[in-house]
Coordinates of C-alpha atoms in Angstrom, one line a residue:
X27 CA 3.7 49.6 -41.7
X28 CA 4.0 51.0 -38.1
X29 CA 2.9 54.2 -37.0
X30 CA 3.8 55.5 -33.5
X31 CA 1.6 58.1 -32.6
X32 CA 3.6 60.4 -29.7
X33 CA 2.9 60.1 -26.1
X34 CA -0.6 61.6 -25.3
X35 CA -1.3 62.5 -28.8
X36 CA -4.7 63.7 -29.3
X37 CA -8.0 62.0 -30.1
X38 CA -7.7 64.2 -33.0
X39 CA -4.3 63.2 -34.3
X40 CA -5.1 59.6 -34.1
X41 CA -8.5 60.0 -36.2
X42 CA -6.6 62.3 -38.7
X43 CA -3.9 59.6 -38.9
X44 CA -6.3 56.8 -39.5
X45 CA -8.4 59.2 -42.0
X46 CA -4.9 60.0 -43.7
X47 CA -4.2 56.3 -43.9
X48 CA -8.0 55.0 -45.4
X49 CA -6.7 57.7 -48.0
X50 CA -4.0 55.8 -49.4
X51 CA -6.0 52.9 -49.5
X52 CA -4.8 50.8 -46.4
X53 CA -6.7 49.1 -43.3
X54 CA -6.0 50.3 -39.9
X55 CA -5.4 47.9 -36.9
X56 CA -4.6 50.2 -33.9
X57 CA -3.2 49.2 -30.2
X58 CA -3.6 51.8 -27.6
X59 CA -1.5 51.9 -24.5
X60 CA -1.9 54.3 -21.6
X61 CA 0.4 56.8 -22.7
X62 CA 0.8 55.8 -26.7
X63 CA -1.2 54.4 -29.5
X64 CA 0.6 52.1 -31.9
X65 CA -1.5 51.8 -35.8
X66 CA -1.0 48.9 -38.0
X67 CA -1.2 49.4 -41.6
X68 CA -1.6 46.4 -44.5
X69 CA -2.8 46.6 -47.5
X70 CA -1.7 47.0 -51.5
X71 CA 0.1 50.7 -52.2
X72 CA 3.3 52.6 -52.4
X73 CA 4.4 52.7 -49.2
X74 CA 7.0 55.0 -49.9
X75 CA 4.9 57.7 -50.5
X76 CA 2.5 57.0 -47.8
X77 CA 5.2 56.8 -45.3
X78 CA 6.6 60.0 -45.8
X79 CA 3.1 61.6 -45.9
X80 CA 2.2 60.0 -42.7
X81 CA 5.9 61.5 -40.8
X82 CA 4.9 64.9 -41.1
X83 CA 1.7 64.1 -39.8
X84 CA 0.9 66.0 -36.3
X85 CA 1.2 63.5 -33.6
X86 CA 3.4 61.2 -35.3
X87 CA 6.6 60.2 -34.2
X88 CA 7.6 57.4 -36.1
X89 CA 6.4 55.6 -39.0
X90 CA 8.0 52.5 -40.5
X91 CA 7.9 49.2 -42.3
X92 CA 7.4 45.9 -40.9
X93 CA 9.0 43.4 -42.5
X94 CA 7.5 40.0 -41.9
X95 CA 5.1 38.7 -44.2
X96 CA 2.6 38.1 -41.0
X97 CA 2.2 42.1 -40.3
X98 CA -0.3 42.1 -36.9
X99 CA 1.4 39.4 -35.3
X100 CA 4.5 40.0 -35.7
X101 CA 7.3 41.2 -33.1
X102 CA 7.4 44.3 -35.1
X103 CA 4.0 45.2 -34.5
X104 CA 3.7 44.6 -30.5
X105 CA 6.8 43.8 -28.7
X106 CA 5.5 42.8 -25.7
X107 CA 3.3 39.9 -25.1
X108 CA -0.6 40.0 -25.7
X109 CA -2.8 38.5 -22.9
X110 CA -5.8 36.7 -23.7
X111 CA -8.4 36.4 -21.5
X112 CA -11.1 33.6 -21.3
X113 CA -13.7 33.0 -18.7
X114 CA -11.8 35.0 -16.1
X115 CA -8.2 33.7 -17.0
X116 CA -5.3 35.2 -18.7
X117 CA -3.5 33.4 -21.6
X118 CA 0.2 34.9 -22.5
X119 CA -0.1 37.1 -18.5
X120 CA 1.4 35.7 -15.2
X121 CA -0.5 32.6 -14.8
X122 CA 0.1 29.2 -16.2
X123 CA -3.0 28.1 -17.7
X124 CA -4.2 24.8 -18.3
X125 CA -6.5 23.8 -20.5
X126 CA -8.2 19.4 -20.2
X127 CA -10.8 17.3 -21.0
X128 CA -12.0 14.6 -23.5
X129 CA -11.8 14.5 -27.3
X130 CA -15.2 14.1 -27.7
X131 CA -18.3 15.2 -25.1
X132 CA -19.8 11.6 -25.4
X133 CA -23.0 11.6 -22.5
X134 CA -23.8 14.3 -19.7
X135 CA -22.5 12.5 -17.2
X136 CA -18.7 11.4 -19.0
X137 CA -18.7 15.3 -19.2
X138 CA -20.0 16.6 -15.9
X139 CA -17.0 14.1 -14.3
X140 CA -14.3 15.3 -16.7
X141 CA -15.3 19.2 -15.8
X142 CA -15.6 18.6 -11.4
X143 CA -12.7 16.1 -11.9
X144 CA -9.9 18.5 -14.0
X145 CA -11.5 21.5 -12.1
X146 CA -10.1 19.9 -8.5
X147 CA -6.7 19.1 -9.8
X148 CA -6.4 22.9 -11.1
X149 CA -7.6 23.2 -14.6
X150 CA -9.3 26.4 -15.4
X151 CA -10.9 25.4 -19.2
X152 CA -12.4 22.7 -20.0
X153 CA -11.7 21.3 -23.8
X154 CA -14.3 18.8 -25.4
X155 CA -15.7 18.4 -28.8
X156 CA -19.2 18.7 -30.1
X157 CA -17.9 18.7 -33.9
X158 CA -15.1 16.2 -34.5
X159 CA -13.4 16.3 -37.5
X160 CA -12.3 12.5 -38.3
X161 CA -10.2 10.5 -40.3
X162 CA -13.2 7.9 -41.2
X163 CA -16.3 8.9 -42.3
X164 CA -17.9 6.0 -40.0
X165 CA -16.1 6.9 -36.9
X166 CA -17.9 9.3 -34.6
X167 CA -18.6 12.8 -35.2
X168 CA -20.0 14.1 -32.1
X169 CA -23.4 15.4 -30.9
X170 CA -23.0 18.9 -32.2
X171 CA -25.7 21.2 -30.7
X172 CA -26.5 18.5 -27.6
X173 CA -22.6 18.4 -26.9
X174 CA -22.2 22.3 -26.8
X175 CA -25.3 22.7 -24.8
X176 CA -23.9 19.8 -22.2
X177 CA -20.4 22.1 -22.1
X178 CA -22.5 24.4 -21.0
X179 CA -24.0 22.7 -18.5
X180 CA -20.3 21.6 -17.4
X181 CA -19.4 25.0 -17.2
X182 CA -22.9 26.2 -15.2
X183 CA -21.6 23.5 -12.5
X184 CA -17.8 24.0 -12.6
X185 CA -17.1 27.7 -13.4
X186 CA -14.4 26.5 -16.0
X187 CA -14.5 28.3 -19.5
X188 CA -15.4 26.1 -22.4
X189 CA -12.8 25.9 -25.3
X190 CA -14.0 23.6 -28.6
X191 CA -13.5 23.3 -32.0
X192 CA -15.3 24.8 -35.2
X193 CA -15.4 23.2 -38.4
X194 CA -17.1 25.4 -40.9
X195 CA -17.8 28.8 -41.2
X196 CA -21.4 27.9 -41.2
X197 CA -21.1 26.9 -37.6
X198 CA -19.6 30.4 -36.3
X199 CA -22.3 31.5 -35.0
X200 CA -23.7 28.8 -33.1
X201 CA -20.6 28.0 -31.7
X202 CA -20.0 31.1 -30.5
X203 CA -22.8 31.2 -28.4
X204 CA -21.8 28.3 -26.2
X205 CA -17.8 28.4 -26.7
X206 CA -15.5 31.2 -24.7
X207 CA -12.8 30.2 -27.2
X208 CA -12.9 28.6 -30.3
X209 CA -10.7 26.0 -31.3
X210 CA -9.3 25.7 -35.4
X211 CA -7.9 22.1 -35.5
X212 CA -4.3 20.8 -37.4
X213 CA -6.8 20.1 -39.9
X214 CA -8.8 23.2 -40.6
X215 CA -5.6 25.6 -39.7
X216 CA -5.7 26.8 -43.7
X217 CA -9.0 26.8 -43.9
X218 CA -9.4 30.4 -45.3
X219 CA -13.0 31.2 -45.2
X220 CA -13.2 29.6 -41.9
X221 CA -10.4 31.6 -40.5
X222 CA -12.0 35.0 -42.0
X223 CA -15.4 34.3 -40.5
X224 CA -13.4 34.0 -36.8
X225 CA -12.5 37.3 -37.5
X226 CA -15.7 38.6 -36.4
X227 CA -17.1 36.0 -34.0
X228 CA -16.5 38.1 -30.9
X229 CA -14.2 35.2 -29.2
X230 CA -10.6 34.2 -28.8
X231 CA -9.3 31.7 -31.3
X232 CA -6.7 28.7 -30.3
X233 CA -5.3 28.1 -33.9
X234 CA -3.6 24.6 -33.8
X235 CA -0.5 24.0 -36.2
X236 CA -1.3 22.0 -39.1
X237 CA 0.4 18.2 -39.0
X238 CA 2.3 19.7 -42.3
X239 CA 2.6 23.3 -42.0
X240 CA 5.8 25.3 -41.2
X241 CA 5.9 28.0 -38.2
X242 CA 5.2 30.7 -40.8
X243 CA 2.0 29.0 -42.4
X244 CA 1.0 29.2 -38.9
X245 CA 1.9 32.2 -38.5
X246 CA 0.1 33.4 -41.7
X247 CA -2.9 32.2 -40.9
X248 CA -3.4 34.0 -37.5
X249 CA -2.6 37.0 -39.6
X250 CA -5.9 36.0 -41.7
X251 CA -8.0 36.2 -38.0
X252 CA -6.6 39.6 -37.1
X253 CA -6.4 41.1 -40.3
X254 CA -10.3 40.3 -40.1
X255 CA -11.0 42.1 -36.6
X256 CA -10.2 39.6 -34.0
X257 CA -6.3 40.4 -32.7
X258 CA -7.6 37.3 -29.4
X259 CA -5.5 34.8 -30.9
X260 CA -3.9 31.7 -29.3
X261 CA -1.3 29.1 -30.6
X262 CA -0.9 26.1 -30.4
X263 CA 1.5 23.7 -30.9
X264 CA 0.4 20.0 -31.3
X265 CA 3.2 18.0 -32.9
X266 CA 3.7 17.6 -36.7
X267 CA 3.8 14.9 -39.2
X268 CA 7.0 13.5 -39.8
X269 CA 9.1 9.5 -40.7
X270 CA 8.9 8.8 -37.5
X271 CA 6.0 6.1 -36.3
X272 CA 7.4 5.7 -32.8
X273 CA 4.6 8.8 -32.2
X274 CA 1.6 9.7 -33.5
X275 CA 2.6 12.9 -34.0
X276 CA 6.5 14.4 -33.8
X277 CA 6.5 17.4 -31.0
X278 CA 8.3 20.2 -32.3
X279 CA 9.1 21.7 -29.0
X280 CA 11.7 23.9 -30.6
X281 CA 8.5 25.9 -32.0
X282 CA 7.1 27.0 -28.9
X283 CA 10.8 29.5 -28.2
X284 CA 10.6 30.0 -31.9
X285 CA 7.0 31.5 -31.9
X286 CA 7.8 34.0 -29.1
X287 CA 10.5 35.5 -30.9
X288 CA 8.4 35.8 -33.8
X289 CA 5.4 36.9 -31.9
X290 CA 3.6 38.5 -29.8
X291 CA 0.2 36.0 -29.5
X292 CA 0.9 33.3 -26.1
X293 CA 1.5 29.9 -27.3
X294 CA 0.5 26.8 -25.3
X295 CA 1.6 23.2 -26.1
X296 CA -0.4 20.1 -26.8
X297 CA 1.3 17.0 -25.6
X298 CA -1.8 14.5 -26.6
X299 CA -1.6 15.0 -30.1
X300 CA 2.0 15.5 -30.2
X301 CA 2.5 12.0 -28.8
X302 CA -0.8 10.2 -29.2
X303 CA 0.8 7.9 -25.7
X304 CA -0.6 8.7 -22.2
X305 CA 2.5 7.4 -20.6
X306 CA 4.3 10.5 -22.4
X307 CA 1.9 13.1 -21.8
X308 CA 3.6 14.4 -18.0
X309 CA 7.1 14.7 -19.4
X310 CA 6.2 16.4 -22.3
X311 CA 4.2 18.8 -20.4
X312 CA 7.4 19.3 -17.6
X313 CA 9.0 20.1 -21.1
X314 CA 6.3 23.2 -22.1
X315 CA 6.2 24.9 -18.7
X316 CA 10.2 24.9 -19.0
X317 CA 10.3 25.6 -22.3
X318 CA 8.1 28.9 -22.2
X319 CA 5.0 28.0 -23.1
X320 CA 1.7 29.9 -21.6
X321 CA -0.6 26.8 -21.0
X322 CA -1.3 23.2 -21.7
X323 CA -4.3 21.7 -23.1
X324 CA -4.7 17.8 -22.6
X325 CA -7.3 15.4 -23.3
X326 CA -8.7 14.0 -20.2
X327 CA -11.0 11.0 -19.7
X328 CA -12.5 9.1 -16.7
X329 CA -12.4 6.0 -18.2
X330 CA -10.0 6.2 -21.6
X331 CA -10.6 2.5 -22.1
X332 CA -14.7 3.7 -23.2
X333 CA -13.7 6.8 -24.9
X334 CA -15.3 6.9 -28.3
X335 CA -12.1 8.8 -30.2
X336 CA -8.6 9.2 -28.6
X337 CA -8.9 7.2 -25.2
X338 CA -4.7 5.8 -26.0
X339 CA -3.5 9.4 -25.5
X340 CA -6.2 10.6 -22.3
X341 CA -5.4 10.8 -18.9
X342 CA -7.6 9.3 -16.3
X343 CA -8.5 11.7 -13.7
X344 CA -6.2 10.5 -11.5
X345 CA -3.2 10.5 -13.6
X346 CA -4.6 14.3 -14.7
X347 CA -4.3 14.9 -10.5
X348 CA -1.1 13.7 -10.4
X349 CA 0.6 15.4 -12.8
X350 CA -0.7 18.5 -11.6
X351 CA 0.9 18.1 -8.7
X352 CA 4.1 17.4 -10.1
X353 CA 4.2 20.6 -12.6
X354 CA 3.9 22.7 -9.8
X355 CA 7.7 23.4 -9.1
X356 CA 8.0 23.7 -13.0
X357 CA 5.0 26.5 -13.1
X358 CA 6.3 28.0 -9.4
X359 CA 9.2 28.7 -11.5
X360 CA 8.1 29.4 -14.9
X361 CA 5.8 32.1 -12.5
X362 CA 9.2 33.4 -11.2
X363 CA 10.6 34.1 -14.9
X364 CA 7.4 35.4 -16.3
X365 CA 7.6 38.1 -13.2
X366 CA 10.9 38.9 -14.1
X367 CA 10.3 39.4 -17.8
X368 CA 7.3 41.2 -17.4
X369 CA 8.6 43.5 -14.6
X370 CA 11.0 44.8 -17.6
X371 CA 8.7 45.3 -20.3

């Protein structure tokens, strides 16, 4: 459900609202606006009953259901867009944001390059993993607590936030203490305990699609982040598995249009995974800023050839340059639209 509280309603309306609402037996998630506060309500109960209680409520002016499965990031809940913010930037606001840098933090000084060299072309977080979920148990896993504490160092030097991923629940913590947003890969995205325990980790979240999972698995589990306390939720769209070898991954671009009618949460495009080929990585990005999306994030390498995981689909520093110099018509314009859209929210 959705309850409207009227414009300027009391401190005193709200709280009775959210006491009236514990009494039924349902969680609160509230969003409050200048001039009006907006409550979520989940939970198991009849919601008949409760919302014709809550409409004669003082303060109220509308109650009602919402009637996607995924209840806190749905349309119905917010209507416009939510903004993100990390290290200083906005995700899902008026600037484009991109996101680069290796699959795996392999040395300090592989790292320290990536950060000064995607910084100059115009990144403003750098990506990198400490923890790398792979394929092989005798491929590389990363250097865990030496790689976070080297992204820190990268970001000490470079001012750019630091965005990695999290594997396990029992990591939460420590990531957190080095990440400014934390990363769910394909392959953790239903990863329930995980997901709840980001709930309460006090930092944004980019959930990547699962290589299998539809737009409304997605979907569903961002709701499992918010519905545990953390509405700072980011997705992203990173190609899925399909018949086709031609990629290593099939990009649905379709899904990044689809999410923003479904959502409110910004949505940013990965075009490394979704084609695993450096050679396609520019178009594909040319193809997100058009498309809508609020940011890239792209794996970056200064020399690809000596990457330990993923050098095929990196950008060399130079190519990274390059390309940023060619989006900038695409994002002068996608800044034009965004304007425009937000001017009539």
């Amino acid at each position: 459900m959705i309850i409207s509280m009227r414009p300027h309603a009391t401190r005193e309306e709200i709280n009775h609202v959210c006491e009236r609402i514990a009494e039924f037996g349902y969680k609160v998630h509230s969003i409050e606006g200048e001039e009006r506060v907006v409550i979520g309500v989940v939970g198991i109960g009849d919601v008949t009953i409760c919302l014709e209680s809550l409409e004669a409520t003082p303060g109220v002016e509308r109650a009602m259901r919402i009637s996607a499965p995924y209840k806190f990031v749905s349309k119905e809940f917010r209507k416009g867009r939510s903004a993100i913010k990390i290290n200083g930037c906005e995700i899902g606001g008026d600037e484009f944001v991109m996101m680069a840098g290796p699959c795996s933090v392999e040395s300090e000084k592989q790292i320290m390059d990536t950060a000064e060299g995607v910084a100059a072309a115009g990144a403003r977080i750098l990506r990198g993993g400490a923890f790398k979920p792979r394929t092989s148990p005798y491929d590389f896993q990363g250097l865990e607590l030496e790689g976070l504490k080297l992204l820190r160092k990268a970001k000490e030097r470079t001012g750019l936030g630091i965005i990695t991923e999290i594997m396990s629940d029992r990591d939460v913590e420590l990531v957190a203490e080095y990440a400014d947003c934390m990363q769910v890969g394909a392959r953790n995205m239903q990863n329930f305990a995980l997901l709840k325990s980001l709930g309460g980790c006090g930092r944004p979240v980019l959930l990547k699609r699962g290589m299998s999972s539809t737009i409304k698995e997605l979907l569903m589990s961002a709701e499992y982040i918010v519905a545990h306390g953390n509405p700072n939720v980011i997705l992203c769209e990173r190609g899925i598995r399909t018949f086709e070898t031609a990629t290593r991954n099939t990009c649905d671009i379709a899904a990044v249009p689809v999410l923003n009618e479904l959502t409110h949460l910004p949505v940013v495009l990965d075009p490394s995974h979704a084609t695993g080929k450096r050679s396609l990585i520019p178009a594909l990005s040319r193809a997100g800023v058009a498309i809508g999306a609020d940011g890239l994030i792209v794996e970056v390498h200064p020399c690809p050839e000596k990457a330990v995981s993923d050098g095929a689909q990196s950008l060399t520093l130079a190519d990274f340059a390059r390309m940023m110099s060619e989006l900038k018509p695409y994002i002068r314009l996608w800044s034009e639209a965004r304007a425009r859209e937000l001017a009539a929210v």
